[in-house]
Amino acid sequence: MVISCFLLSLAVADNHGKVRERILDTIAAGHPLTLKTDTFVTRVLFDESASPPQATGVEYLHGEYLYKASPLSGNSGVSGSVRARKEIILSGGAFNTVSMLKLSGIGPRHELSSLNISMIHDLPGVGTNLQDRYEIPVTVAHTTDFRLLHGCTFDAKPHDACFKQWQQNPYILGQKGPYATNGLAAAMALRSSYASTPDADLFIFGGPIDFIGYYPQWGDGAVADHKHFSWYALKAHTRNSAGTVKLRSADPLEPPVVEFNYFDTGTTAEGGDVRDLKALVQAVNISRQALARYGEFGVLGGSEFVEERPGWGVESEEEIEEYVKDNAWGHHASCTNPIGADDDPIAVLDSQFRVRGVAGLRVVDASVFPRIPGVFIQAPIYIISEKAASVIVEAWS
């Protein structure tokens, strides 16, 4: 195992917010961009008399809380459509772009036929090759609160002492308090003993939060008290590509069936599932070692603590493996409409982001990768978006 860095975390820009502001600034500047919210695209329209079939527009439903994945769903929406003068670009992500393609008649013939969806083009790779990373926490509870978080309610209201510190303190870094950080005290980038390449395949974060995964209002739960500290490990360069996204029905408002097929239910060739699992076991042990040295880092200011997850009753390698398999999660879903060569049987897109077998339709989102890239998914998505923009501009210039 090689530790490639140990660093104090610095503030990270909110890139999601920057994208939002870029869109709003573009509209405000008078450019011909229309942003339509509360609008759910149901399918792509085609001119089937053309060869190959030509994408001509999309149909949609307009209304709040239409998608049945929302607990507030139940509205029927008002139908509408938009026609394209040039082409359609789908950017619905690893799940919803798959649904849009299949509902539009592009995907595995057997699946679409079973739902009586009219076939536009048989593309077996749509909704296959789903990939993700694994994440797992080691969480402890201290006997007293962290002094650093005194007065923090993390709701940005007048009684939030840490928000007030961020607003009123003129200094740029630590003296502006927790709001000037990304919430993490430290991070480790490591190459596990089970890595297949020279690259780091573990990224382990540590911070004074109770982080156990993602669920509704998880952020509130993570900072509900000031006694918890979590190390949570992300396994990069995972080997599993056996996940699937399939339609539940021909109703576009029904969320698809997503099967990640983690660990031994997924890709087991050459022991890939075992190597991923053992790398995460190693990450748990490294997190525990870091906690054992907690007192060496006075900046954290924590008291004695008790491990809650996985808990000291989980000691052997087999017990930790079971803990990982029962509790691992991911949130970098990708690769379900991969770019590939002409002879690749699961390639959905060509190198120009064009959907194979039809004209006037491209995909630009996390689904286009053949293999999940790097450690985090956001920067690669920005990069392929820039590439796609260049390709599209060149094609129409």
JSON list of N, CA and C in Angstrom, two decimals, residues 139-156 159-163 165 178-179 183 185 207-211 219-230 294 299-306 308:
[
{"chain": "A", "resi": 139, "resn": "THR", "atom": "N", "xyz": [-17.56, 5.37, 11.78]},
{"chain": "A", "resi": 139, "resn": "THR", "atom": "CA", "xyz": [-18.12, 6.51, 12.51]},
{"chain": "A", "resi": 139, "resn": "THR", "atom": "C", "xyz": [-17.97, 6.30, 14.01]},
{"chain": "A", "resi": 140, "resn": "VAL", "atom": "N", "xyz": [-17.56, 7.36, 14.70]},
{"chain": "A", "resi": 140, "resn": "VAL", "atom": "CA", "xyz": [-17.41, 7.30, 16.16]},
{"chain": "A", "resi": 140, "resn": "VAL", "atom": "C", "xyz": [-18.20, 8.44, 16.80]},
{"chain": "A", "resi": 141, "resn": "ALA", "atom": "N", "xyz": [-18.55, 8.24, 18.08]},
{"chain": "A", "resi": 141, "resn": "ALA", "atom": "CA", "xyz": [-19.24, 9.27, 18.86]},
{"chain": "A", "resi": 141, "resn": "ALA", "atom": "C", "xyz": [-18.35, 9.68, 20.03]},
{"chain": "A", "resi": 142, "resn": "HIS", "atom": "N", "xyz": [-18.09, 10.98, 20.17]},
{"chain": "A", "resi": 142, "resn": "HIS", "atom": "CA", "xyz": [-17.27, 11.51, 21.25]},
{"chain": "A", "resi": 142, "resn": "HIS", "atom": "C", "xyz": [-18.12, 11.78, 22.48]},
{"chain": "A", "resi": 143, "resn": "THR", "atom": "N", "xyz": [-17.45, 11.89, 23.61]},
{"chain": "A", "resi": 143, "resn": "THR", "atom": "CA", "xyz": [-18.18, 12.15, 24.86]},
{"chain": "A", "resi": 143, "resn": "THR", "atom": "C", "xyz": [-18.60, 13.60, 24.98]},
{"chain": "A", "resi": 144, "resn": "THR", "atom": "N", "xyz": [-17.88, 14.51, 24.33]},
{"chain": "A", "resi": 144, "resn": "THR", "atom": "CA", "xyz": [-18.22, 15.94, 24.36]},
{"chain": "A", "resi": 144, "resn": "THR", "atom": "C", "xyz": [-18.23, 16.50, 22.95]},
{"chain": "A", "resi": 145, "resn": "ASP", "atom": "N", "xyz": [-18.83, 17.66, 22.79]},
{"chain": "A", "resi": 145, "resn": "ASP", "atom": "CA", "xyz": [-18.92, 18.30, 21.47]},
{"chain": "A", "resi": 145, "resn": "ASP", "atom": "C", "xyz": [-17.56, 18.82, 21.00]},
{"chain": "A", "resi": 146, "resn": "PHE", "atom": "N", "xyz": [-17.41, 18.93, 19.70]},
{"chain": "A", "resi": 146, "resn": "PHE", "atom": "CA", "xyz": [-16.23, 19.58, 19.13]},
{"chain": "A", "resi": 146, "resn": "PHE", "atom": "C", "xyz": [-16.32, 21.09, 19.38]},
{"chain": "A", "resi": 147, "resn": "ARG", "atom": "N", "xyz": [-15.25, 21.66, 19.94]},
{"chain": "A", "resi": 147, "resn": "ARG", "atom": "CA", "xyz": [-15.24, 23.10, 20.21]},
{"chain": "A", "resi": 147, "resn": "ARG", "atom": "C", "xyz": [-15.38, 23.90, 18.92]},
{"chain": "A", "resi": 148, "resn": "LEU", "atom": "N", "xyz": [-14.81, 23.37, 17.84]},
{"chain": "A", "resi": 148, "resn": "LEU", "atom": "CA", "xyz": [-14.85, 24.07, 16.55]},
{"chain": "A", "resi": 148, "resn": "LEU", "atom": "C", "xyz": [-16.27, 24.35, 16.08]},
{"chain": "A", "resi": 149, "resn": "LEU", "atom": "N", "xyz": [-17.22, 23.49, 16.50]},
{"chain": "A", "resi": 149, "resn": "LEU", "atom": "CA", "xyz": [-18.59, 23.60, 16.01]},
{"chain": "A", "resi": 149, "resn": "LEU", "atom": "C", "xyz": [-19.52, 24.29, 17.01]},
{"chain": "A", "resi": 150, "resn": "HIS", "atom": "N", "xyz": [-18.95, 24.89, 18.03]},
{"chain": "A", "resi": 150, "resn": "HIS", "atom": "CA", "xyz": [-19.78, 25.53, 19.05]},
{"chain": "A", "resi": 150, "resn": "HIS", "atom": "C", "xyz": [-20.64, 26.64, 18.42]},
{"chain": "A", "resi": 151, "resn": "GLY", "atom": "N", "xyz": [-21.94, 26.54, 18.64]},
{"chain": "A", "resi": 151, "resn": "GLY", "atom": "CA", "xyz": [-22.86, 27.55, 18.11]},
{"chain": "A", "resi": 151, "resn": "GLY", "atom": "C", "xyz": [-23.31, 27.30, 16.69]},
{"chain": "A", "resi": 152, "resn": "CYS", "atom": "N", "xyz": [-22.78, 26.27, 16.04]},
{"chain": "A", "resi": 152, "resn": "CYS", "atom": "CA", "xyz": [-23.18, 25.97, 14.65]},
{"chain": "A", "resi": 152, "resn": "CYS", "atom": "C", "xyz": [-24.53, 25.26, 14.63]},
{"chain": "A", "resi": 153, "resn": "THR", "atom": "N", "xyz": [-25.48, 25.81, 13.92]},
{"chain": "A", "resi": 153, "resn": "THR", "atom": "CA", "xyz": [-26.74, 25.11, 13.66]},
{"chain": "A", "resi": 153, "resn": "THR", "atom": "C", "xyz": [-26.87, 24.75, 12.19]},
{"chain": "A", "resi": 154, "resn": "PHE", "atom": "N", "xyz": [-26.00, 25.30, 11.34]},
{"chain": "A", "resi": 154, "resn": "PHE", "atom": "CA", "xyz": [-25.94, 24.99, 9.91]},
{"chain": "A", "resi": 154, "resn": "PHE", "atom": "C", "xyz": [-27.27, 25.19, 9.20]},
{"chain": "A", "resi": 155, "resn": "ASP", "atom": "N", "xyz": [-27.99, 26.23, 9.61]},
{"chain": "A", "resi": 155, "resn": "ASP", "atom": "CA", "xyz": [-29.22, 26.59, 8.92]},
{"chain": "A", "resi": 155, "resn": "ASP", "atom": "C", "xyz": [-29.18, 28.03, 8.40]},
{"chain": "A", "resi": 156, "resn": "ALA", "atom": "N", "xyz": [-28.00, 28.68, 8.56]},
{"chain": "A", "resi": 156, "resn": "ALA", "atom": "CA", "xyz": [-27.78, 30.04, 8.03]},
{"chain": "A", "resi": 156, "resn": "ALA", "atom": "C", "xyz": [-28.82, 31.04, 8.54]},
{"chain": "A", "resi": 159, "resn": "HIS", "atom": "N", "xyz": [-29.38, 32.89, 14.54]},
{"chain": "A", "resi": 159, "resn": "HIS", "atom": "CA", "xyz": [-28.83, 32.24, 15.73]},
{"chain": "A", "resi": 159, "resn": "HIS", "atom": "C", "xyz": [-27.65, 31.33, 15.41]},
{"chain": "A", "resi": 160, "resn": "ASP", "atom": "N", "xyz": [-27.31, 31.16, 14.14]},
{"chain": "A", "resi": 160, "resn": "ASP", "atom": "CA", "xyz": [-26.21, 30.28, 13.72]},
{"chain": "A", "resi": 160, "resn": "ASP", "atom": "C", "xyz": [-24.89, 31.02, 13.87]},
{"chain": "A", "resi": 161, "resn": "ALA", "atom": "N", "xyz": [-24.16, 30.74, 14.97]},
{"chain": "A", "resi": 161, "resn": "ALA", "atom": "CA", "xyz": [-22.93, 31.48, 15.27]},
{"chain": "A", "resi": 161, "resn": "ALA", "atom": "C", "xyz": [-21.88, 31.29, 14.19]},
{"chain": "A", "resi": 162, "resn": "CYS", "atom": "N", "xyz": [-21.81, 30.11, 13.61]},
{"chain": "A", "resi": 162, "resn": "CYS", "atom": "CA", "xyz": [-20.79, 29.85, 12.59]},
{"chain": "A", "resi": 162, "resn": "CYS", "atom": "C", "xyz": [-21.12, 30.56, 11.28]},
{"chain": "A", "resi": 163, "resn": "PHE", "atom": "N", "xyz": [-22.38, 30.68, 10.95]},
{"chain": "A", "resi": 163, "resn": "PHE", "atom": "CA", "xyz": [-22.77, 31.45, 9.78]},
{"chain": "A", "resi": 163, "resn": "PHE", "atom": "C", "xyz": [-22.43, 32.93, 9.98]},
{"chain": "A", "resi": 165, "resn": "GLN", "atom": "N", "xyz": [-20.04, 34.06, 11.86]},
{"chain": "A", "resi": 165, "resn": "GLN", "atom": "CA", "xyz": [-18.59, 34.17, 11.75]},
{"chain": "A", "resi": 165, "resn": "GLN", "atom": "C", "xyz": [-18.16, 34.26, 10.29]},
{"chain": "A", "resi": 178, "resn": "PRO", "atom": "N", "xyz": [-16.21, 27.11, 10.01]},
{"chain": "A", "resi": 178, "resn": "PRO", "atom": "CA", "xyz": [-16.62, 25.94, 9.25]},
{"chain": "A", "resi": 178, "resn": "PRO", "atom": "C", "xyz": [-17.27, 26.25, 7.91]},
{"chain": "A", "resi": 179, "resn": "TYR", "atom": "N", "xyz": [-17.96, 27.42, 7.80]},
{"chain": "A", "resi": 179, "resn": "TYR", "atom": "CA", "xyz": [-18.62, 27.74, 6.54]},
{"chain": "A", "resi": 179, "resn": "TYR", "atom": "C", "xyz": [-17.64, 28.03, 5.41]},
{"chain": "A", "resi": 183, "resn": "GLY", "atom": "N", "xyz": [-16.40, 21.12, 4.91]},
{"chain": "A", "resi": 183, "resn": "GLY", "atom": "CA", "xyz": [-16.90, 20.27, 5.98]},
{"chain": "A", "resi": 183, "resn": "GLY", "atom": "C", "xyz": [-16.00, 19.13, 6.36]},
{"chain": "A", "resi": 185, "resn": "ALA", "atom": "N", "xyz": [-12.24, 17.64, 7.61]},
{"chain": "A", "resi": 185, "resn": "ALA", "atom": "CA", "xyz": [-11.03, 18.03, 8.31]},
{"chain": "A", "resi": 185, "resn": "ALA", "atom": "C", "xyz": [-9.78, 17.50, 7.61]},
{"chain": "A", "resi": 207, "resn": "GLY", "atom": "N", "xyz": [-14.20, 13.89, 8.84]},
{"chain": "A", "resi": 207, "resn": "GLY", "atom": "CA", "xyz": [-14.77, 15.15, 9.26]},
{"chain": "A", "resi": 207, "resn": "GLY", "atom": "C", "xyz": [-15.67, 15.00, 10.47]},
{"chain": "A", "resi": 208, "resn": "PRO", "atom": "N", "xyz": [-15.96, 16.08, 11.19]},
{"chain": "A", "resi": 208, "resn": "PRO", "atom": "CA", "xyz": [-16.80, 16.04, 12.39]},
{"chain": "A", "resi": 208, "resn": "PRO", "atom": "C", "xyz": [-18.29, 15.99, 12.05]},
{"chain": "A", "resi": 209, "resn": "ILE", "atom": "N", "xyz": [-18.68, 14.92, 11.40]},
{"chain": "A", "resi": 209, "resn": "ILE", "atom": "CA", "xyz": [-20.07, 14.72, 11.00]},
{"chain": "A", "resi": 209, "resn": "ILE", "atom": "C", "xyz": [-20.46, 13.26, 11.22]},
{"chain": "A", "resi": 210, "resn": "ASP", "atom": "N", "xyz": [-21.74, 13.01, 11.28]},
{"chain": "A", "resi": 210, "resn": "ASP", "atom": "CA", "xyz": [-22.27, 11.65, 11.41]},
{"chain": "A", "resi": 210, "resn": "ASP", "atom": "C", "xyz": [-22.76, 11.23, 10.03]},
{"chain": "A", "resi": 211, "resn": "PHE", "atom": "N", "xyz": [-21.84, 10.79, 9.21]},
{"chain": "A", "resi": 211, "resn": "PHE", "atom": "CA", "xyz": [-22.17, 10.48, 7.81]},
{"chain": "A", "resi": 211, "resn": "PHE", "atom": "C", "xyz": [-22.23, 8.97, 7.62]},
{"chain": "A", "resi": 219, "resn": "GLY", "atom": "N", "xyz": [-28.22, 15.42, 5.00]},
{"chain": "A", "resi": 219, "resn": "GLY", "atom": "CA", "xyz": [-27.35, 16.51, 5.45]},
{"chain": "A", "resi": 219, "resn": "GLY", "atom": "C", "xyz": [-27.72, 17.00, 6.84]},
{"chain": "A", "resi": 220, "resn": "ASP", "atom": "N", "xyz": [-29.03, 17.07, 7.13]},
{"chain": "A", "resi": 220, "resn": "ASP", "atom": "CA", "xyz": [-29.47, 17.48, 8.46]},
{"chain": "A", "resi": 220, "resn": "ASP", "atom": "C", "xyz": [-29.03, 16.45, 9.50]},
{"chain": "A", "resi": 221, "resn": "GLY", "atom": "N", "xyz": [-29.17, 15.17, 9.14]},
{"chain": "A", "resi": 221, "resn": "GLY", "atom": "CA", "xyz": [-28.77, 14.12, 10.07]},
{"chain": "A", "resi": 221, "resn": "GLY", "atom": "C", "xyz": [-27.28, 14.12, 10.36]},
{"chain": "A", "resi": 222, "resn": "ALA", "atom": "N", "xyz": [-26.48, 14.46, 9.35]},
{"chain": "A", "resi": 222, "resn": "ALA", "atom": "CA", "xyz": [-25.03, 14.42, 9.50]},
{"chain": "A", "resi": 222, "resn": "ALA", "atom": "C", "xyz": [-24.53, 15.45, 10.50]},
{"chain": "A", "resi": 223, "resn": "VAL", "atom": "N", "xyz": [-25.25, 16.56, 10.65]},
{"chain": "A", "resi": 223, "resn": "VAL", "atom": "CA", "xyz": [-24.80, 17.63, 11.56]},
{"chain": "A", "resi": 223, "resn": "VAL", "atom": "C", "xyz": [-25.78, 17.85, 12.71]},
{"chain": "A", "resi": 224, "resn": "ALA", "atom": "N", "xyz": [-26.60, 16.84, 12.98]},
{"chain": "A", "resi": 224, "resn": "ALA", "atom": "CA", "xyz": [-27.62, 16.99, 14.03]},
{"chain": "A", "resi": 224, "resn": "ALA", "atom": "C", "xyz": [-27.00, 17.18, 15.40]},
{"chain": "A", "resi": 225, "resn": "ASP", "atom": "N", "xyz": [-25.82, 16.61, 15.64]},
{"chain": "A", "resi": 225, "resn": "ASP", "atom": "CA", "xyz": [-25.09, 16.85, 16.88]},
{"chain": "A", "resi": 225, "resn": "ASP", "atom": "C", "xyz": [-23.63, 17.13, 16.52]},
{"chain": "A", "resi": 226, "resn": "HIS", "atom": "N", "xyz": [-22.87, 17.52, 17.51]},
{"chain": "A", "resi": 226, "resn": "HIS", "atom": "CA", "xyz": [-21.47, 17.91, 17.29]},
{"chain": "A", "resi": 226, "resn": "HIS", "atom": "C", "xyz": [-20.51, 16.95, 17.97]},
{"chain": "A", "resi": 227, "resn": "LYS", "atom": "N", "xyz": [-20.95, 15.70, 18.15]},
{"chain": "A", "resi": 227, "resn": "LYS", "atom": "CA", "xyz": [-20.13, 14.70, 18.85]},
{"chain": "A", "resi": 227, "resn": "LYS", "atom": "C", "xyz": [-19.54, 13.65, 17.91]},
{"chain": "A", "resi": 228, "resn": "HIS", "atom": "N", "xyz": [-20.05, 13.55, 16.69]},
{"chain": "A", "resi": 228, "resn": "HIS", "atom": "CA", "xyz": [-19.63, 12.47, 15.81]},
{"chain": "A", "resi": 228, "resn": "HIS", "atom": "C", "xyz": [-18.46, 12.87, 14.91]},
{"chain": "A", "resi": 229, "resn": "PHE", "atom": "N", "xyz": [-17.66, 11.87, 14.58]},
{"chain": "A", "resi": 229, "resn": "PHE", "atom": "CA", "xyz": [-16.60, 12.03, 13.58]},
{"chain": "A", "resi": 229, "resn": "PHE", "atom": "C", "xyz": [-16.66, 10.81, 12.67]},
{"chain": "A", "resi": 230, "resn": "SER", "atom": "N", "xyz": [-16.56, 11.03, 11.36]},
{"chain": "A", "resi": 230, "resn": "SER", "atom": "CA", "xyz": [-16.65, 9.94, 10.39]},
{"chain": "A", "resi": 230, "resn": "SER", "atom": "C", "xyz": [-15.44, 9.95, 9.46]},
{"chain": "A", "resi": 294, "resn": "TYR", "atom": "N", "xyz": [-5.80, 9.74, 16.71]},
{"chain": "A", "resi": 294, "resn": "TYR", "atom": "CA", "xyz": [-6.60, 10.96, 16.74]},
{"chain": "A", "resi": 294, "resn": "TYR", "atom": "C", "xyz": [-5.97, 12.05, 17.60]},
{"chain": "A", "resi": 299, "resn": "VAL", "atom": "N", "xyz": [-5.73, 20.03, 16.33]},
{"chain": "A", "resi": 299, "resn": "VAL", "atom": "CA", "xyz": [-6.67, 20.92, 15.66]},
{"chain": "A", "resi": 299, "resn": "VAL", "atom": "C", "xyz": [-8.10, 20.37, 15.69]},
{"chain": "A", "resi": 300, "resn": "LEU", "atom": "N", "xyz": [-8.21, 19.03, 15.79]},
{"chain": "A", "resi": 300, "resn": "LEU", "atom": "CA", "xyz": [-9.55, 18.43, 15.78]},
{"chain": "A", "resi": 300, "resn": "LEU", "atom": "C", "xyz": [-10.25, 18.63, 17.12]},
{"chain": "A", "resi": 301, "resn": "GLY", "atom": "N", "xyz": [-9.51, 18.66, 18.20]},
{"chain": "A", "resi": 301, "resn": "GLY", "atom": "CA", "xyz": [-10.08, 19.03, 19.49]},
{"chain": "A", "resi": 301, "resn": "GLY", "atom": "C", "xyz": [-11.12, 18.09, 20.03]},
{"chain": "A", "resi": 302, "resn": "GLY", "atom": "N", "xyz": [-11.05, 16.82, 19.73]},
{"chain": "A", "resi": 302, "resn": "GLY", "atom": "CA", "xyz": [-12.07, 15.88, 20.17]},
{"chain": "A", "resi": 302, "resn": "GLY", "atom": "C", "xyz": [-11.71, 15.19, 21.48]},
{"chain": "A", "resi": 303, "resn": "SER", "atom": "N", "xyz": [-12.72, 14.62, 22.13]},
{"chain": "A", "resi": 303, "resn": "SER", "atom": "CA", "xyz": [-12.55, 13.91, 23.40]},
{"chain": "A", "resi": 303, "resn": "SER", "atom": "C", "xyz": [-12.48, 12.41, 23.13]},
{"chain": "A", "resi": 304, "resn": "GLU", "atom": "N", "xyz": [-12.56, 11.61, 24.17]},
{"chain": "A", "resi": 304, "resn": "GLU", "atom": "CA", "xyz": [-12.63, 10.16, 24.01]},
{"chain": "A", "resi": 304, "resn": "GLU", "atom": "C", "xyz": [-13.88, 9.79, 23.21]},
{"chain": "A", "resi": 305, "resn": "PHE", "atom": "N", "xyz": [-13.83, 8.65, 22.54]},
{"chain": "A", "resi": 305, "resn": "PHE", "atom": "CA", "xyz": [-14.95, 8.29, 21.68]},
{"chain": "A", "resi": 305, "resn": "PHE", "atom": "C", "xyz": [-15.19, 6.79, 21.69]},
{"chain": "A", "resi": 306, "resn": "VAL", "atom": "N", "xyz": [-16.37, 6.42, 21.19]},
{"chain": "A", "resi": 306, "resn": "VAL", "atom": "CA", "xyz": [-16.75, 5.01, 21.02]},
{"chain": "A", "resi": 306, "resn": "VAL", "atom": "C", "xyz": [-17.12, 4.80, 19.57]},
{"chain": "A", "resi": 308, "resn": "GLU", "atom": "N", "xyz": [-19.13, 3.54, 16.58]},
{"chain": "A", "resi": 308, "resn": "GLU", "atom": "CA", "xyz": [-20.51, 3.10, 16.35]},
{"chain": "A", "resi": 308, "resn": "GLU", "atom": "C", "xyz": [-20.63, 2.23, 15.11]}
]
